[in-house]
PDB file of C-alpha atoms and ligand atoms in Angstrom:
ATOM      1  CA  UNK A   1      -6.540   2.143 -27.720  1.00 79.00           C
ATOM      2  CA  UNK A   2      -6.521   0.448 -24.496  1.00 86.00           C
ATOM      3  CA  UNK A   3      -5.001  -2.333 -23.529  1.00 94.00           C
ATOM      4  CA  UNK A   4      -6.059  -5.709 -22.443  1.00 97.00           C
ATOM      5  CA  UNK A   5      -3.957  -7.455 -20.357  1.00 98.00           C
ATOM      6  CA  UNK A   6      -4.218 -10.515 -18.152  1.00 98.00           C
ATOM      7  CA  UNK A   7      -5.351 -10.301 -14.124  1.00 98.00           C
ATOM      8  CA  UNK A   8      -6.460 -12.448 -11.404  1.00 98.00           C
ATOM      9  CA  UNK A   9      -9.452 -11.534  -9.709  1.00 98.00           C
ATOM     10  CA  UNK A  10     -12.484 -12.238  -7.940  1.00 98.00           C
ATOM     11  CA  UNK A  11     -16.098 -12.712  -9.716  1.00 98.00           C
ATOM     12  CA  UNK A  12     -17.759 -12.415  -6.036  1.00 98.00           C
ATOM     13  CA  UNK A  13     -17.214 -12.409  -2.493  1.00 98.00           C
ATOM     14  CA  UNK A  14     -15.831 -15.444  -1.179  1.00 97.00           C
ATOM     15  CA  UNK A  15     -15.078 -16.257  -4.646  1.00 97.00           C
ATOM     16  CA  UNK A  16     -11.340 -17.420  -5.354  1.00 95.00           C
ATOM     17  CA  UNK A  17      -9.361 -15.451  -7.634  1.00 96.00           C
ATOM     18  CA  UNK A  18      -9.257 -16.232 -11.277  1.00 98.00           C
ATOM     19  CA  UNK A  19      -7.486 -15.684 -14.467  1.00 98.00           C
ATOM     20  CA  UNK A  20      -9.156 -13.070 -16.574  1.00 97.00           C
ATOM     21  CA  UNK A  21      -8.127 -10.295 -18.385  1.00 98.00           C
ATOM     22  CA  UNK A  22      -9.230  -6.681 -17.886  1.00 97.00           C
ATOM     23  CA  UNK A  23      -8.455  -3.511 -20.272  1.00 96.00           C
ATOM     24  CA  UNK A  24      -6.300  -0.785 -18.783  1.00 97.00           C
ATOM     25  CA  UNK A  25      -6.983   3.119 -20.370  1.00 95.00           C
ATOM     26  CA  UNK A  26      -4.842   4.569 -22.521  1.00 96.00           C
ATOM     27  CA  UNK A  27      -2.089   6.885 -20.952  1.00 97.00           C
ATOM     28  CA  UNK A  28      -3.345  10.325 -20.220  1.00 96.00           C
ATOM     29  CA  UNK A  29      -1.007  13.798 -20.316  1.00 97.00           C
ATOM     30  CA  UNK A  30      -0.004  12.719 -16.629  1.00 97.00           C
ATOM     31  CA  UNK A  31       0.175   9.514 -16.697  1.00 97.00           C
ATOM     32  CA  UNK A  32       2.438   6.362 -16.282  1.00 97.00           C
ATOM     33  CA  UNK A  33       2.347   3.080 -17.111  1.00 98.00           C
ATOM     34  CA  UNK A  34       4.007   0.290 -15.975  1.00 97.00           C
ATOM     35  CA  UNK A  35       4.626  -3.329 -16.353  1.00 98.00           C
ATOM     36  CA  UNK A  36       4.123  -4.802 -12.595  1.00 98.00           C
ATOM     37  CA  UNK A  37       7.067  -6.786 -11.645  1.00 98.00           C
ATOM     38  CA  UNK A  38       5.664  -7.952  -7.953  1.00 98.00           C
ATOM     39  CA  UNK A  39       2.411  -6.760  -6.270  1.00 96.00           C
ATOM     40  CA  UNK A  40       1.359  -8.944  -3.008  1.00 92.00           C
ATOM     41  CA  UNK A  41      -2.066  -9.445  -0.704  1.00 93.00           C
ATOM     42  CA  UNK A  42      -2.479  -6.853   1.810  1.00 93.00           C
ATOM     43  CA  UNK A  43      -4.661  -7.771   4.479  1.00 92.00           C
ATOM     44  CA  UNK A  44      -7.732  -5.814   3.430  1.00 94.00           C
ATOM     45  CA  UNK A  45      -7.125  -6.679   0.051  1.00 96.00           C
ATOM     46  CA  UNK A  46      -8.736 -10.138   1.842  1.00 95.00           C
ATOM     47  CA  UNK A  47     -11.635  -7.755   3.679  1.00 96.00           C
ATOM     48  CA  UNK A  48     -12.830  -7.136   0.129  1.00 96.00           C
ATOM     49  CA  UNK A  49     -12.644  -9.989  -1.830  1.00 97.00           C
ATOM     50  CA  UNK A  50     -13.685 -11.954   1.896  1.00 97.00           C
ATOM     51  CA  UNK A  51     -16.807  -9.706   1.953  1.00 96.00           C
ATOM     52  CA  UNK A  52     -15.959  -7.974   4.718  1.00 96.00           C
ATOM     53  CA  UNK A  53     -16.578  -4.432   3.493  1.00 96.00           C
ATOM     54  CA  UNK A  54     -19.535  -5.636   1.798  1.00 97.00           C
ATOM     55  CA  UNK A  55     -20.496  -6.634  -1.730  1.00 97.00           C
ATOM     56  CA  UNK A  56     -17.340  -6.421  -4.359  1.00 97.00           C
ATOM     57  CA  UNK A  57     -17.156  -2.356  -5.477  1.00 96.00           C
ATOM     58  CA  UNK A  58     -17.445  -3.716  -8.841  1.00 97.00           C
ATOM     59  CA  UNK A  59     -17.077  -7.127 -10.589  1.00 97.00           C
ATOM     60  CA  UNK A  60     -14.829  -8.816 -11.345  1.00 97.00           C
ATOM     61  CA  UNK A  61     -12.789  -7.096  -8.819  1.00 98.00           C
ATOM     62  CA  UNK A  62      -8.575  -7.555  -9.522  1.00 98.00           C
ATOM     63  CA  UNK A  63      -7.142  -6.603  -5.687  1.00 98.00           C
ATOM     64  CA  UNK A  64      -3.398  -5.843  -4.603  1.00 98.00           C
ATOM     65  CA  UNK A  65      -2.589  -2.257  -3.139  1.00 97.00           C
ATOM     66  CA  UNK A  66       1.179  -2.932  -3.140  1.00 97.00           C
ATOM     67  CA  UNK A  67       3.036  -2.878  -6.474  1.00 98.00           C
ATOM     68  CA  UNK A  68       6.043  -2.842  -7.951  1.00 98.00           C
ATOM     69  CA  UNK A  69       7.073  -2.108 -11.530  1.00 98.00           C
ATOM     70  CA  UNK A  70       9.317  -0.901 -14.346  1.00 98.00           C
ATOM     71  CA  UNK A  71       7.486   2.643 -16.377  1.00 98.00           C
ATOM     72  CA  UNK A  72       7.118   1.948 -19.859  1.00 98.00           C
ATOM     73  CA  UNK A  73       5.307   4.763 -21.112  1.00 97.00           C
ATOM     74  CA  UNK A  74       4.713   8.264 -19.497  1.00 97.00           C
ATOM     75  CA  UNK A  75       2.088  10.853 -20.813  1.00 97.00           C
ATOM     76  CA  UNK A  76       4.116  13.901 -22.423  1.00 96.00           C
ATOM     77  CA  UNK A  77       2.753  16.053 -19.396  1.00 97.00           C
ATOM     78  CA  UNK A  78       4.501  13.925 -16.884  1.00 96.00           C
ATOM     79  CA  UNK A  79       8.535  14.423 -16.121  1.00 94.00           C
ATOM     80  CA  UNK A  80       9.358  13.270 -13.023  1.00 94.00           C
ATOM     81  CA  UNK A  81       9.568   9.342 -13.808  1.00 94.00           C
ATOM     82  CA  UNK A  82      10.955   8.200 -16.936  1.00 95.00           C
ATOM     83  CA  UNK A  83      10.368   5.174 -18.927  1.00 97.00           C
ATOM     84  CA  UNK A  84      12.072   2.013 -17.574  1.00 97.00           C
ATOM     85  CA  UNK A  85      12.338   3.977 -13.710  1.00 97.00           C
ATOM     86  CA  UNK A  86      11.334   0.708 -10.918  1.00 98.00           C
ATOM     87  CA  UNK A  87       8.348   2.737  -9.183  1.00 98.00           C
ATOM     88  CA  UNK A  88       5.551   1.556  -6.997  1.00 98.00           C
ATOM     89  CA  UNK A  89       1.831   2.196  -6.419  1.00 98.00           C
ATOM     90  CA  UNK A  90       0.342   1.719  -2.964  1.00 97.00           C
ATOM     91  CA  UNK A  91      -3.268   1.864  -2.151  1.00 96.00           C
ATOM     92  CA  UNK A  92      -3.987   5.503  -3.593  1.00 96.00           C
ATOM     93  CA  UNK A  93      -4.436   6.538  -7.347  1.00 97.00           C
ATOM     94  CA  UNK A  94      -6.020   9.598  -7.339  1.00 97.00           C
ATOM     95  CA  UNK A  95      -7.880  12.495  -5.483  1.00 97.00           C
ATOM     96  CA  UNK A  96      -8.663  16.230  -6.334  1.00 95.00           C
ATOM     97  CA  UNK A  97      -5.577  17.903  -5.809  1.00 94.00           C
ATOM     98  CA  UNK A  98      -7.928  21.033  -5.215  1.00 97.00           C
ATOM     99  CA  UNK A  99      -9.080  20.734  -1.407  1.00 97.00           C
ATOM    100  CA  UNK A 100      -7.830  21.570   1.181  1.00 97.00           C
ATOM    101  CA  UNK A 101      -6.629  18.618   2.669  1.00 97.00           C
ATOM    102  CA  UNK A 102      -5.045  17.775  -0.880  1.00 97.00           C
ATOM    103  CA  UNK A 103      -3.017  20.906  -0.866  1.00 97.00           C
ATOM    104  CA  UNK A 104      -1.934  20.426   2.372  1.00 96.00           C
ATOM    105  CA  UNK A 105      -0.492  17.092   1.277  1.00 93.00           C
ATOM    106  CA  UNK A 106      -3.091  14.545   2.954  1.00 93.00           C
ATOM    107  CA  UNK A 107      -4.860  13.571  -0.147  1.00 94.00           C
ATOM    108  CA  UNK A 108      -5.533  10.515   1.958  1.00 92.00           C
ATOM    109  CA  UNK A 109      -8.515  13.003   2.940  1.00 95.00           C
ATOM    110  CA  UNK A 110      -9.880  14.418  -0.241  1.00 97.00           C
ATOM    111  CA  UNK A 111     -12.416  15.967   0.611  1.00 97.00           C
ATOM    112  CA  UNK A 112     -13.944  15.051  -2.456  1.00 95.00           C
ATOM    113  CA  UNK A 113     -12.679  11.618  -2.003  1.00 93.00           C
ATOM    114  CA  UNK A 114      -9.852   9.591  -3.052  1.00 94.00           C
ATOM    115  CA  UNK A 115      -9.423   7.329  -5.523  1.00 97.00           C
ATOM    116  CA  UNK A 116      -7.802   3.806  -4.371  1.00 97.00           C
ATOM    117  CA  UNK A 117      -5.873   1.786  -6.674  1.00 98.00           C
ATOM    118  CA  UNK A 118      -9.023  -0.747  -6.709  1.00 98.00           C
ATOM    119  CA  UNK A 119     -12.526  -0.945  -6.617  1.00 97.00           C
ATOM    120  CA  UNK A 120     -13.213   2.975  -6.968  1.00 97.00           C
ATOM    121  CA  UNK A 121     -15.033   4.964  -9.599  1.00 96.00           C
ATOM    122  CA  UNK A 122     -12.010   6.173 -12.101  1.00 95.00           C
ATOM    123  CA  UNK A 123     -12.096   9.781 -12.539  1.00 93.00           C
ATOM    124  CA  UNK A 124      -9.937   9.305 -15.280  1.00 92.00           C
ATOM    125  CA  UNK A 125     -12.404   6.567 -17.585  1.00 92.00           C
ATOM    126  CA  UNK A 126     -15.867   7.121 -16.299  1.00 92.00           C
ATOM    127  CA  UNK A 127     -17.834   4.495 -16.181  1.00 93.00           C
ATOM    128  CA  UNK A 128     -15.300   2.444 -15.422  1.00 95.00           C
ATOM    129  CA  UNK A 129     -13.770   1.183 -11.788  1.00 97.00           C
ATOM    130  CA  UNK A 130     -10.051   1.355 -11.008  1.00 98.00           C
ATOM    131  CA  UNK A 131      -7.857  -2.204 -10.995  1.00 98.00           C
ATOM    132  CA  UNK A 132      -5.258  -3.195  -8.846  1.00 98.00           C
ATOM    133  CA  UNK A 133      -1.910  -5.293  -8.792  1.00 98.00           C
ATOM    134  CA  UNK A 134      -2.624  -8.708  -9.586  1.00 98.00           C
ATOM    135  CA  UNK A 135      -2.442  -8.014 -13.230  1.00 98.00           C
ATOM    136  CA  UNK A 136       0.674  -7.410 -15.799  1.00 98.00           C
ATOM    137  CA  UNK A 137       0.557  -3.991 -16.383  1.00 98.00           C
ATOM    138  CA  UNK A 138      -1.449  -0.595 -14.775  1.00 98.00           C
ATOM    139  CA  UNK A 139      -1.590   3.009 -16.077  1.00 98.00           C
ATOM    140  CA  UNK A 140      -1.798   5.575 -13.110  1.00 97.00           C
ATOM    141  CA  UNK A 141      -1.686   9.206 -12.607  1.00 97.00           C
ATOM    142  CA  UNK A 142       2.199   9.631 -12.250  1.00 97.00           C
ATOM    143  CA  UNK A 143       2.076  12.092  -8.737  1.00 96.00           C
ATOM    144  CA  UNK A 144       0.388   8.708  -7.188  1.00 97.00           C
ATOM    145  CA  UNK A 145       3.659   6.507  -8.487  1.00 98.00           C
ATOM    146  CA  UNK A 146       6.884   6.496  -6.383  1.00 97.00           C
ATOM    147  CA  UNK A 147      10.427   5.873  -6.856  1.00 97.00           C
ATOM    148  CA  UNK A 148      11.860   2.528  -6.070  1.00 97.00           C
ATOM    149  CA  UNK A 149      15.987   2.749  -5.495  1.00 96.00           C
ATOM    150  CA  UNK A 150      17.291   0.305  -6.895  1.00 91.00           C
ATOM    151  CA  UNK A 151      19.611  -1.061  -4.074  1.00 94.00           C
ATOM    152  CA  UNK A 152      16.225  -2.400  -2.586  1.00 94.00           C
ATOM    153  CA  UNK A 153      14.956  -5.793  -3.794  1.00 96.00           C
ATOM    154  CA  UNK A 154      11.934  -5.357  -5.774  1.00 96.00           C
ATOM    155  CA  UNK A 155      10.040  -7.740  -4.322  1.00 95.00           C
ATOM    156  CA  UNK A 156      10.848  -7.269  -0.876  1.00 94.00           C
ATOM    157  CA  UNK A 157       9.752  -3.695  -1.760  1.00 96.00           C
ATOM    158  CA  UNK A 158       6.446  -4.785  -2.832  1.00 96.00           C
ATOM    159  CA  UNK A 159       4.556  -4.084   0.931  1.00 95.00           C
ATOM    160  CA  UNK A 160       6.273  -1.248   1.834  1.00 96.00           C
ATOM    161  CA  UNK A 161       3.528   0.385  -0.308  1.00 96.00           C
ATOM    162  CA  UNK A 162       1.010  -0.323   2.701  1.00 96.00           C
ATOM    163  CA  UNK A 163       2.549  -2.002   5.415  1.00 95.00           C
ATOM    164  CA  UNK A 164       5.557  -0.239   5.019  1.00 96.00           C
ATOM    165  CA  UNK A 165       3.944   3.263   4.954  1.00 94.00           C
ATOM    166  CA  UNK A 166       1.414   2.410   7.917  1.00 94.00           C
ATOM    167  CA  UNK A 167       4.173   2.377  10.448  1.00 96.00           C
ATOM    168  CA  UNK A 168       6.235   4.316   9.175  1.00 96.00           C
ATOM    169  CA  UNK A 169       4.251   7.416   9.099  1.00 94.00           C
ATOM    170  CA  UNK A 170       3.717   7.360  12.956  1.00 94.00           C
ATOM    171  CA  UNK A 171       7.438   6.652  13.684  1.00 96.00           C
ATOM    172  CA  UNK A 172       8.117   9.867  11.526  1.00 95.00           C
ATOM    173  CA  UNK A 173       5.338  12.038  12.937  1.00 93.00           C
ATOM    174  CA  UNK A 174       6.562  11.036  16.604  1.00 92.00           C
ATOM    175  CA  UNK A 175      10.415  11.516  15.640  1.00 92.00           C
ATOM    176  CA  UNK A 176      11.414   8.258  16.248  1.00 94.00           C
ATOM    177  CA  UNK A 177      15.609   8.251  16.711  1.00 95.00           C
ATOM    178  CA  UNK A 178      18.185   8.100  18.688  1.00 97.00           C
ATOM    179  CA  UNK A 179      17.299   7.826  23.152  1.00 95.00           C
ATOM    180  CA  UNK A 180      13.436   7.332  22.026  1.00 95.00           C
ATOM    181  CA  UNK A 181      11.461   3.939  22.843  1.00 94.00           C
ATOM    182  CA  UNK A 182       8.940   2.356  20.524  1.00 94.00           C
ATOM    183  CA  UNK A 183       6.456  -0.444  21.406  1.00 93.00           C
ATOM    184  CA  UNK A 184       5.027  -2.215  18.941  1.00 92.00           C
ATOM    185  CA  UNK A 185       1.836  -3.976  19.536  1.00 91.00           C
ATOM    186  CA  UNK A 186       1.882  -7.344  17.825  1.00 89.00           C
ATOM    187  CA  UNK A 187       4.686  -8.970  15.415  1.00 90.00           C
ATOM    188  CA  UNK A 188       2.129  -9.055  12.369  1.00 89.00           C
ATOM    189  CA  UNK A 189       2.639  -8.410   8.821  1.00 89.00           C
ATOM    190  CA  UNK A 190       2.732  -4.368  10.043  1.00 93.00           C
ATOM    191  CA  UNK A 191       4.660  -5.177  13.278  1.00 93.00           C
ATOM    192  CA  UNK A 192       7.572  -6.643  12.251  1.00 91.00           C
ATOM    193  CA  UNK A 193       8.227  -3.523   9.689  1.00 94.00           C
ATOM    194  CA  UNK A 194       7.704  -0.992  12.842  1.00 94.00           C
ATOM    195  CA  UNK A 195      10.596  -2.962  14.559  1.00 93.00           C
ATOM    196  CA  UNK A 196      12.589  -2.732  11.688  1.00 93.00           C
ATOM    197  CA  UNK A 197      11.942   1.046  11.396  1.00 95.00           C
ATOM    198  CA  UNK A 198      12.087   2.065  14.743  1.00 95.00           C
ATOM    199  CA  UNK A 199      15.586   0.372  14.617  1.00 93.00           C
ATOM    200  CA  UNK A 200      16.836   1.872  11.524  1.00 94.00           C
ATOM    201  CA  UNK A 201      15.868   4.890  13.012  1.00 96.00           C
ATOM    202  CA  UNK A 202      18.125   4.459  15.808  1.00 95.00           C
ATOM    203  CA  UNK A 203      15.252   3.781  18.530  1.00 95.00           C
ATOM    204  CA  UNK A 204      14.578   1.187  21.349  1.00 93.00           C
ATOM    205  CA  UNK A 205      12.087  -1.205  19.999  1.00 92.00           C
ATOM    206  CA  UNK A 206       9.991  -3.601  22.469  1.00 92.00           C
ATOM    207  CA  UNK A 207       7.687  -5.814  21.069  1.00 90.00           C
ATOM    208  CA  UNK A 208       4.264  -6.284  23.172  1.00 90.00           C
ATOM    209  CA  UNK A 209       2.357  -9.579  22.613  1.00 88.00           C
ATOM    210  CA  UNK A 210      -0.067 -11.345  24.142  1.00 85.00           C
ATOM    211  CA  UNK A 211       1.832 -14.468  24.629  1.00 84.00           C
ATOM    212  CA  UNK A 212       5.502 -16.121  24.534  1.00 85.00           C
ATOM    213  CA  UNK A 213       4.674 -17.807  20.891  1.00 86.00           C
ATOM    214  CA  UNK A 214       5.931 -14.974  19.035  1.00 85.00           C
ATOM    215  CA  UNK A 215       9.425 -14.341  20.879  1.00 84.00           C
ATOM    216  CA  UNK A 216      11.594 -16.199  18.384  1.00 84.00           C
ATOM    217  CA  UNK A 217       9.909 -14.470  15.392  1.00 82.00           C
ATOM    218  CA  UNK A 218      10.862 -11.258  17.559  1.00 82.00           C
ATOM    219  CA  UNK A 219      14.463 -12.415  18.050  1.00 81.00           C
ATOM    220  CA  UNK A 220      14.286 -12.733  14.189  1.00 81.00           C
ATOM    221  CA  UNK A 221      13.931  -9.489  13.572  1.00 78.00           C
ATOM    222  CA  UNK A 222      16.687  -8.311  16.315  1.00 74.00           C
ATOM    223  CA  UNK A 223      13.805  -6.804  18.276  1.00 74.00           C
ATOM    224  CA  UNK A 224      15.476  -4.693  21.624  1.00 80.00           C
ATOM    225  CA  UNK A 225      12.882  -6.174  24.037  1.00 84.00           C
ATOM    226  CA  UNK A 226       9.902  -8.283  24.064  1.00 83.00           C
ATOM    227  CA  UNK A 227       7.183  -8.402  26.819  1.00 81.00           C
ATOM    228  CA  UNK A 228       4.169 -10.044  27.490  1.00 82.00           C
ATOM    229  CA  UNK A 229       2.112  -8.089  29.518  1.00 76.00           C
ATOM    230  CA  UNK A 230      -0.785  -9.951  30.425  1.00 65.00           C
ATOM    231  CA  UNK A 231      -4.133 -10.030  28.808  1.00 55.00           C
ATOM    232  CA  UNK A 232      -4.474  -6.420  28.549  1.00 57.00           C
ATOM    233  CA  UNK A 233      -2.120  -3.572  27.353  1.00 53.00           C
ATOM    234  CA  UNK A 234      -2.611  -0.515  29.134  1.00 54.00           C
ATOM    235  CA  UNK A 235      -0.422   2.312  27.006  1.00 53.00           C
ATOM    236  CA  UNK A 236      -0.078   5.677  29.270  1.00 53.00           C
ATOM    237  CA  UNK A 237       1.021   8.790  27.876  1.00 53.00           C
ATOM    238  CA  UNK A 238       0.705   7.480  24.266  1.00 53.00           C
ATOM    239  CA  UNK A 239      -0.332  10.259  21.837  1.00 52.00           C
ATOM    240  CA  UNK A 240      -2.586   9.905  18.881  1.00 51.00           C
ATOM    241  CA  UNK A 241      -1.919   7.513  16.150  1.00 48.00           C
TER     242      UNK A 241
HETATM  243 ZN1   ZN B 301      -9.008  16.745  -2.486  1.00 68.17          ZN
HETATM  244 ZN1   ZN B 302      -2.818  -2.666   2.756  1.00 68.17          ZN
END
């Protein structure tokens, strides 16, 4: 039977979010389900409820692409989490797991399309649309859950799903380490996690901005360097992000 549980979400666009309560499937061979500890608003998680990407995918529409949680069930298929593991979900849920790009690893580009942890069609309960974080419990396909260690703070945890992951897949690709310099363009939400990163990495990290107003934040975060370099930031002999 599935399960109703309560959510916040948004009725339209430009609607605030409101208590409701949506039904979550039952769990499935590969499943997991989990009782969301934290999940937090993601900038685009304001695009769509702000009508930026056009009318809501489906309504209501419960956003939040960056949760945390403890399992409390897994489908008998499923072994590599167990109940009461601290996991998280980011933005993905789903995809075919049969193209390509899915066997390569980037199910990010399913060729057949993915399935984001709100607002898409649910390949799993058709006819219905998938649900995100702002809500007390979720049931996802387990290979789209990750492991949180428990030395990190569950909360603080909560945007690596999305922030975290945004800059810290290009620090990886381009080997960030030891002798290497990153600049980060901006002290955002996603900037101060690249200066973080690139640190923890070992790397040189200079903050770019437009303007002095963000050089304590900066010293906040122990950036190396911080520069303004005028009105606009010419990069040469930066690779593909
Ligand atoms: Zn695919
Ligand atoms: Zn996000």
């Amino acid at each position: 039977m599935p399960t109703t549980v309560k959510a916040f979400g948004a009725h339209d666009v430009r609607q605030p979010l409101v208590p409701l309560t949506i039904e979550r499937r039952d769990v499935g061979p590969h499943d997991v389900k989990l009782d969301i500890l934290y999940c937090d608003i993601c900038h685009s998680d304001m695009n769509f409820v702000g009508g930026e990407f056009g009318p809501l995918p489906t309504s209501p529409l419960v956003p939040s692409h960056e949760i945390v949680g403890r399992i409390t069930g897994t489908g008998p298929e499923f072994t590599r989490h167990r109940v009461g593991d601290l996991v998280g979900i980011g933005c993905m849920v789903n995809s075919c797991r049969d193209c390509e790009n899915c066997r390569a690893g980037q199910e990010q580009y399913c060729l057949n399309g993915h399935t984001l942890v709100f607002g898409s069609p649910d390949p799993a309960e058709p006819g219905a649309h998938t649900q995100g974080g702002c809500s007390e419990a979720i049931v996802a396909p387990g290979d789209f859950v990750v492991r949180v260690p428990h030395n990190l703070d569950p909360a603080a945890a909560a945007p690596l799903l999305c922030a975290g992951i945004t800059v810290y897949a290009p620090l990886k690709r381009y080997i960030a380490g030891p002798g290497t310099e990153v600049a980060v363009v901006g002290l955002g939400g996603l900037g101060h996690l690249g200066v973080k990163m690139a640190q923890a990495m070992g790397a040189d990290a200079t903050v770019l901005s437009q303007s002095d107003r963000k050089r304590e934040a900066a010293a906040a975060v122990v950036a190396d360097h911080y520069a303004v370099p005028g009105r606009r930031i010419r990069v040469h002999g930066a690779g593909p992000s």
